[in-house]
XYZ file of C-alpha atoms in Angstrom:
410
model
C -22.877 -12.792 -5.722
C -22.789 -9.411 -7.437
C -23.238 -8.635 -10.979
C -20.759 -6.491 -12.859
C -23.319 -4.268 -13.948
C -25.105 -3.857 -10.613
C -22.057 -3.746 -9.524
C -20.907 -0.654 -11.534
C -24.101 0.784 -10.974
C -23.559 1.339 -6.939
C -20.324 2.855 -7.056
C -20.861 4.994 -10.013
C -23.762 6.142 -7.412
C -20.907 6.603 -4.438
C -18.774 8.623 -6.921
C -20.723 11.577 -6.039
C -19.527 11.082 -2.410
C -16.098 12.858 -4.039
C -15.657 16.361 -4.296
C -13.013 16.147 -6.920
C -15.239 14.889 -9.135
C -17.568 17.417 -9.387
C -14.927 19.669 -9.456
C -13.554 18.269 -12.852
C -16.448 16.204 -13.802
C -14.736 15.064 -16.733
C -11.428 13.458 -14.788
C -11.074 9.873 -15.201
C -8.746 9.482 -12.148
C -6.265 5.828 -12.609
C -3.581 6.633 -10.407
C -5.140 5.264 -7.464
C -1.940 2.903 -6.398
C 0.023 6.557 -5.631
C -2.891 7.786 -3.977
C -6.670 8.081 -3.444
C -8.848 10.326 -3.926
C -10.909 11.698 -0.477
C -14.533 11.494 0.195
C -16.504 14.116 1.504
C -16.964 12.215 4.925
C -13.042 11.609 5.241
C -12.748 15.724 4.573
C -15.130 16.148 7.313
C -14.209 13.934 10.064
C -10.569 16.333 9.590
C -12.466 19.200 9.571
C -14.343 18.869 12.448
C -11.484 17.760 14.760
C -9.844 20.677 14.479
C -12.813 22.937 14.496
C -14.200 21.072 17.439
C -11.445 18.816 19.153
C -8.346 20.175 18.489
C -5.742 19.568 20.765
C -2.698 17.192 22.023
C -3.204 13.921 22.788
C -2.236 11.660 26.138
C -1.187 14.884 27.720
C -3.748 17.464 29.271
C -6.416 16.608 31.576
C -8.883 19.264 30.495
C -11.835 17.965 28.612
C -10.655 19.151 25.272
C -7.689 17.142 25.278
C -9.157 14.050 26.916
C -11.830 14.479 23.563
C -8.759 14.311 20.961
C -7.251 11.581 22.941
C -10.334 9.493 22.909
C -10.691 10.354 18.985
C -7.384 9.343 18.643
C -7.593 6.147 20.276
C -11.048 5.393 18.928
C -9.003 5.521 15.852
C -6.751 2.776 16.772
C -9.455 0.805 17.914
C -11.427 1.271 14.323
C -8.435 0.220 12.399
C -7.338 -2.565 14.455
C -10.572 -4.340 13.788
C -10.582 -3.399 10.172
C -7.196 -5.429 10.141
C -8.110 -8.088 12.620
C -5.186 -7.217 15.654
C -5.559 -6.057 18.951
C -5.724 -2.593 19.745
C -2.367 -2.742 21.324
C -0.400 -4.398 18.328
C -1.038 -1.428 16.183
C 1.108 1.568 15.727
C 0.539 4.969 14.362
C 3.321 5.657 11.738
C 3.942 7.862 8.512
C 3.441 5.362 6.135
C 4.117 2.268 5.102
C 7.646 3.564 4.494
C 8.291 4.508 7.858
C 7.100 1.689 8.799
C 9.337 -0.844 6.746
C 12.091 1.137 8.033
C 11.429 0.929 11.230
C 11.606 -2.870 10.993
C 14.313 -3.169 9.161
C 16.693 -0.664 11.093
C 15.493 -2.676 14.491
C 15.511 -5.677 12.930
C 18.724 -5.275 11.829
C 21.031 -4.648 15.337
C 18.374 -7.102 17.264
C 21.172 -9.857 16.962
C 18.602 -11.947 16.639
C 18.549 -12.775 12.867
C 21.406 -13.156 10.249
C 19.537 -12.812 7.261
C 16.874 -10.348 4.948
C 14.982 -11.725 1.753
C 13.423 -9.585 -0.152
C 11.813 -10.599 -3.773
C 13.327 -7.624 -6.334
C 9.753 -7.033 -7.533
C 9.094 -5.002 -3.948
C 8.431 -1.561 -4.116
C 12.218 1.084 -3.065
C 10.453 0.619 0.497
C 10.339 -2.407 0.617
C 13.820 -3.182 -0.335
C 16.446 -0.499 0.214
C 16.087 -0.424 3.914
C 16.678 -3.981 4.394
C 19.039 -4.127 1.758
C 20.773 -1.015 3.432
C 20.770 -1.823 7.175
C 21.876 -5.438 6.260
C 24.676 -4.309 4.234
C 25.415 -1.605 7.647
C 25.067 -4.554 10.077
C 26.949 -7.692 8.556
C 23.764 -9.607 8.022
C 23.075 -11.841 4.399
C 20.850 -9.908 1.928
C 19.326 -12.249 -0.064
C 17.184 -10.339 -3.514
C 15.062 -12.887 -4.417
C 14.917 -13.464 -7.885
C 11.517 -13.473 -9.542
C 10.457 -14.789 -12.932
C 9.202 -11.621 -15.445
C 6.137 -10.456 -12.913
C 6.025 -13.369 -10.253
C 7.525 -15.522 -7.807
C 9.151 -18.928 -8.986
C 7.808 -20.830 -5.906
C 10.256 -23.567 -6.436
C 13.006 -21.079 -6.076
C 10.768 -19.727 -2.441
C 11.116 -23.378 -1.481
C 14.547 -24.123 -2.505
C 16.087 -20.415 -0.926
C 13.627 -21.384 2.260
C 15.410 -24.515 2.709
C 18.739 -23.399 3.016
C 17.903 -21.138 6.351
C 19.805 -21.891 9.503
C 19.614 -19.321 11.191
C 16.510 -16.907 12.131
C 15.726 -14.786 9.145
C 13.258 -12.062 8.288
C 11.083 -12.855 5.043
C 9.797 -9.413 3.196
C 6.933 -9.248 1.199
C 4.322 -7.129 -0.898
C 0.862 -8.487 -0.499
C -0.065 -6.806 -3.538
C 2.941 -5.768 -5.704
C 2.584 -1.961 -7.027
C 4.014 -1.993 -10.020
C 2.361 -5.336 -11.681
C -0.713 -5.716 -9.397
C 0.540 -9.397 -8.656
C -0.471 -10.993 -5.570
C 2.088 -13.425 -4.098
C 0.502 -16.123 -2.307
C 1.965 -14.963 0.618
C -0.185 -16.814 2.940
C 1.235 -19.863 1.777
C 4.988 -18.157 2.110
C 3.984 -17.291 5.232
C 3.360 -20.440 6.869
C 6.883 -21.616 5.034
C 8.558 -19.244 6.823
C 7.339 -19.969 9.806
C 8.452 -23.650 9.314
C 12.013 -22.858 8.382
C 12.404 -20.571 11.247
C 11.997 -17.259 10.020
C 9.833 -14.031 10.578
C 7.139 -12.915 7.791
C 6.416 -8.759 7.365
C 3.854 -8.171 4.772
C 3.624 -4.559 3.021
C 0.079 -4.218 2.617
C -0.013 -0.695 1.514
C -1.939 -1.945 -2.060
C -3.288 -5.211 -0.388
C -5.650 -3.595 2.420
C -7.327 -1.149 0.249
C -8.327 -3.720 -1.664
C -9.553 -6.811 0.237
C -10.734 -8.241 3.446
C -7.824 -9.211 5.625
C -7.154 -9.915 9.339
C -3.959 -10.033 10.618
C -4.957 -12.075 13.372
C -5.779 -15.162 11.087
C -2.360 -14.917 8.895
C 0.998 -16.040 9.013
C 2.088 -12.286 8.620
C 4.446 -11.179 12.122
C 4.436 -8.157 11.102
C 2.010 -5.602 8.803
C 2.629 -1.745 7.076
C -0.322 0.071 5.357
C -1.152 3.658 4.427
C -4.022 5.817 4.797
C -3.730 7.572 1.782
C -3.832 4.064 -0.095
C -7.213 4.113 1.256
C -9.346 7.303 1.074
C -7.399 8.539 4.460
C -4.753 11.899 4.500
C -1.082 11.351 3.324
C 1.598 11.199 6.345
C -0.515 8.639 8.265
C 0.138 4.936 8.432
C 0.183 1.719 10.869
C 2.469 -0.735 11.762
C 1.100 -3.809 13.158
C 2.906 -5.878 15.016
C 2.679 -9.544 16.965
C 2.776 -8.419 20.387
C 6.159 -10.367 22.003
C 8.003 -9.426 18.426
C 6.786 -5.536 19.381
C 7.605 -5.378 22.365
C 11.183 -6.982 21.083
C 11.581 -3.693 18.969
C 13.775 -0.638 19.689
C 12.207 2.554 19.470
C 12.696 4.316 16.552
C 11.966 8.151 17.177
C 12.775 9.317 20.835
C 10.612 11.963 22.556
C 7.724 12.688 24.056
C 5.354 10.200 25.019
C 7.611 7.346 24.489
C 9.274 7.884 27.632
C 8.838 6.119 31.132
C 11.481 7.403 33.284
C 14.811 9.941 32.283
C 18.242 9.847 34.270
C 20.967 11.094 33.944
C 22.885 7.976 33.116
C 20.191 5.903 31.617
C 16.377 6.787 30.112
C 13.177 3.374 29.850
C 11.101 3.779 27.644
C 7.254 3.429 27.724
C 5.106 0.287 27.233
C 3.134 -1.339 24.218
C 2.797 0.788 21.014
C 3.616 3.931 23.082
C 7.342 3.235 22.594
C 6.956 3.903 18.638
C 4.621 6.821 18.955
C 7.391 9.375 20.302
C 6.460 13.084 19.411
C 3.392 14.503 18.502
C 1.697 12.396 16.083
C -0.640 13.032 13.372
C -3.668 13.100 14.948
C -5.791 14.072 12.406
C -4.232 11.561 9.940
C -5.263 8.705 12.642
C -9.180 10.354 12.911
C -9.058 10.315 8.822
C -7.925 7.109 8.629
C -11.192 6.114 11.000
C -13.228 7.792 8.756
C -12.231 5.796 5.146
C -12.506 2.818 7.117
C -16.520 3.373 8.107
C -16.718 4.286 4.447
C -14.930 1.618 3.012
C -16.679 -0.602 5.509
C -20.379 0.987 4.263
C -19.505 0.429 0.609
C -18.328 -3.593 1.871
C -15.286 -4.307 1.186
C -16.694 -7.615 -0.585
C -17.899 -5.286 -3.176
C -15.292 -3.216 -3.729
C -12.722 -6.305 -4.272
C -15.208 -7.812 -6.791
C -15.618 -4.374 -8.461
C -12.146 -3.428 -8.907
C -11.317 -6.957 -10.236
C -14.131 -6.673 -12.872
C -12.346 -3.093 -13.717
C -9.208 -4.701 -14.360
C -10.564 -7.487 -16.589
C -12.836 -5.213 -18.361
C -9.521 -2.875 -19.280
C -6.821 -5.750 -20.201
C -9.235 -7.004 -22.772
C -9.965 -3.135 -24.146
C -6.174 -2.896 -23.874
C -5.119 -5.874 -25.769
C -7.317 -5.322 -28.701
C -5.638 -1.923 -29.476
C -2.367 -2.506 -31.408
C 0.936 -1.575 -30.327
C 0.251 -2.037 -26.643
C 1.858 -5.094 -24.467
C 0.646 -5.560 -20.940
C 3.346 -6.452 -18.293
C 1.015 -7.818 -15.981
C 0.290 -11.195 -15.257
C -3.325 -12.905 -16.064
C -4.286 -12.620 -12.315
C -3.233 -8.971 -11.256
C -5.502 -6.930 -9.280
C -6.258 -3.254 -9.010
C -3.313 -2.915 -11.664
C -2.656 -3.231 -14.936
C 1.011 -2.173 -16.424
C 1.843 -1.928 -19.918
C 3.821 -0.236 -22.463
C 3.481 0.393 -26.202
C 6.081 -0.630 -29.076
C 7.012 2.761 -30.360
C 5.922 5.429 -28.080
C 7.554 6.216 -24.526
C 5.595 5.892 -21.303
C 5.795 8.809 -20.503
C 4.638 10.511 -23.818
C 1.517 8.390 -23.348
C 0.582 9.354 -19.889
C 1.029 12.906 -20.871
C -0.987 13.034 -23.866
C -3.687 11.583 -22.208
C -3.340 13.457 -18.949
C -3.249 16.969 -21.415
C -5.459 15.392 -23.899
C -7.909 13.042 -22.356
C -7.805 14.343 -18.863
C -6.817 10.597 -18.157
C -4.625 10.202 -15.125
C -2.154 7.317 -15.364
C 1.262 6.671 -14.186
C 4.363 6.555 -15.830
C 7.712 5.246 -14.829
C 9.701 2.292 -12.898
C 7.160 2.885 -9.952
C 9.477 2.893 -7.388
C 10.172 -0.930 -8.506
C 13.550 -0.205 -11.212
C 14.755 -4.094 -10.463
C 11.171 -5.366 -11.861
C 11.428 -3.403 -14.476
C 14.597 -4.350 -15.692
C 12.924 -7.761 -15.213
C 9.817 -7.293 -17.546
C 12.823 -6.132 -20.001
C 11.715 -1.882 -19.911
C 12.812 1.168 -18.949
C 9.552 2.984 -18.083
C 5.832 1.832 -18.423
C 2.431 2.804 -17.769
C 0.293 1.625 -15.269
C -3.215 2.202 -14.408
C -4.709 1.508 -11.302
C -8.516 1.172 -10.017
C -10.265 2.040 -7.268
C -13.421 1.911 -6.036
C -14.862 5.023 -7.617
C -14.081 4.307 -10.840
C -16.493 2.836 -13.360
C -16.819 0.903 -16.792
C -17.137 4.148 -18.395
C -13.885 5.360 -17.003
C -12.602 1.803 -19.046
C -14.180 3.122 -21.894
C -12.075 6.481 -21.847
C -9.213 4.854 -21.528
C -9.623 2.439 -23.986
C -10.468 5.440 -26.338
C -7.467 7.248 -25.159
C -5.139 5.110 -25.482
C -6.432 4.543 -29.299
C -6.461 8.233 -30.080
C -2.830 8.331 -28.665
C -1.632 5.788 -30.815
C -2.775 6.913 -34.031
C -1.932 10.673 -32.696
C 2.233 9.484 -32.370
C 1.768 7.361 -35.392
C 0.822 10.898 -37.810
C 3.262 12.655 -35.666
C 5.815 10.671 -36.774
């Protein structure tokens, strides 16, 4: 549908639409799986709330608080079709963190389920709190083993099989620290079967494709703005609206209340229930704003063009000695790898200091998939949507120049 090159050519002409870029013209920015980089209309959409619209939401009647409210919940609106729920199914959080732990602290004194699995590639957040709270609660923790940088989906099957009991199924839709994606719509629908709830972290999986929620078998969804050109500290948590409503409020405050006694407090409807305290209103506003953009760049393109990033890369990679990639054949966005005599973490810094190529280094938050892929620490770049196939090419160079640089420093 889209050529590589053509391709390349409209979102090298979008990378202008980022101020960090012409402030260090010469950054080739790969760390895009920690965060994103912000375009000038995300900066202004903040900018201009609180120059123009500043001011609580859901509690004044004056007209400037009735304008951040609407803003606010124009927000919701924006992002719940960008996901494909219902306005009322999605939740402003912190993160996708938050989110997970919301779910898995609720989940876990429901009394409704006797049972967390959670495949060890996940991301900390998507494995310590259900780990944790099942461990706190007296409920079966079942880490999933996975084979090197995917799912054995005879083991899915065979672990699936076994359930008696409701259970909640956890899983990355796009795993951080390999770029694998689990065919979780097919896990999902297994779940379902054996009697079990699916939640999906999405935080590398929405950025990157087309999705709706409303067409899955996900129960529940987390994603991040700043995954997707959007502030840090601002998230949702999406939610099939009888297994909401089934959730105990996590934060207590404001606006989540309906009625305080002395004796006994309710609690407000629908998503209102989560949302207790001031929230981050400008977070939600930004988050409207990288979805128009993202939206006006199509996310059709940006899929295909990261995917011809990360093909265009493993082959550069490969064909310099020393390195090994950890990835698998079909990852997307990501590409981890690590080289036979130099650490990580000497690599990212020499090109960082070098190069002014940002990578990552480390287990990325994922230490049990590391130990898996048999390494302590590895690199890992990741793509976005203003990168290009010359920021490939600098990388590819880099990564040469660093290996012969360790090999006379030796």
């Amino acid at each position: 549908m889209f050529s590589p090159e053509d391709l390349n050519g409209y979102f090298k002409g979008l990378k202008g639409d980022f101020p960090i870029f012409s402030h260090d013209p010469s950054l080739v920015y790969l760390d895009s799986a920690a965060t994103t980089q912000k375009p000038s209309a995300v900066l202004a959409a903040v900018r201009d709330f609180y120059e123009r619209n500043n001011s609580n939401v859901h509690r004044g009647v004056y007209p400037l608080a009735e304008a951040a409210t609407e803003l606010y919940e124009s927000s919701r609106r924006r992002l719940s079709g960008f996901v494909g729920c219902w306005p009322g199914e999605l939740v402003f959080t912190k993160g996708s963190t938050e989110g997970l732990n919301v779910l898995a602290s609720s989940l876990s004194i429901s009394g409704d389920y006797d049972t967390f699995i959670v495949p060890v590639f996940e991301h900390h957040s998507n494995f310590v709190p259900w780990q944790y709270h099942a461990r706190r609660n007296g409920l079966r923790f079942i880490p999933l083993p996975v084979r090197q940088n995917s799912l054995d989906m005879s083991l899915v099957y065979e672990t699936l099989q076994q359930m008696d009991g409701r259970f909640v199924f956890s899983l990355a839709g796009l795993v951080n620290s390999t770029g694998y994606r689990p065919p979780f719509e097919e896990i999902g629908s297994l779940v379902h079967s054996a009697g079990g709830v699916m939640v999906l972290d999405s935080a590398q999986l929405i950025p990157h494709e087309k999705f709706s929620f409303g067409e899955s078998n996900v129960d529940f969804l987390v994603f991040s703005g700043h995954k997707m050109l959007a502030e840090t500290g601002i998230g949702c948590l999406v939610g099939r609206e009888k297994l909401l409503g089934e959730l105990n409020p996590f934060v207590f405050g404001g606006q989540m209340i309906d009625m305080v006694g002395k004796e006994e407090t309710t609690f407000a409807e629908g998503v209102a229930k989560f949302e207790g305290g001031t929230q981050n209103i400008s977070g939600a506003i930004s988050m409207m704003a990288a979805v128009e953009y993202l939206e006006n760049a199509g996310m059709e393109r940006v899929s295909a063009h990261v995917s011809n990033l990360v093909a265009m890369a493993r082959e550069k990679i490969e064909a310099i000695g020393g390195y090994r990639i950890h990835s698998p054949e079909s990852s997307r966005a990501v590409i981890t790898f690590t080289h036979s005599r130099v650490h990580s973490h000497d690599i990212a810094e020499f090109l960082g200091r070098k190069m002014n190529v940002a990578l990552r280094s480390g287990h990325h938050c994922s230490q049990l998939q590391m130990k898996e892929l048999g390494v302590v620490s590895a690199c890992r770049v990741s793509f976005y949507l203003y990168n290009t196939f010359e920021d490939v090419d600098r990388l590819a160079d880099s990564l040469e120049e660093a290996g012969r640089w360790f090999d006379e420093f030796r």
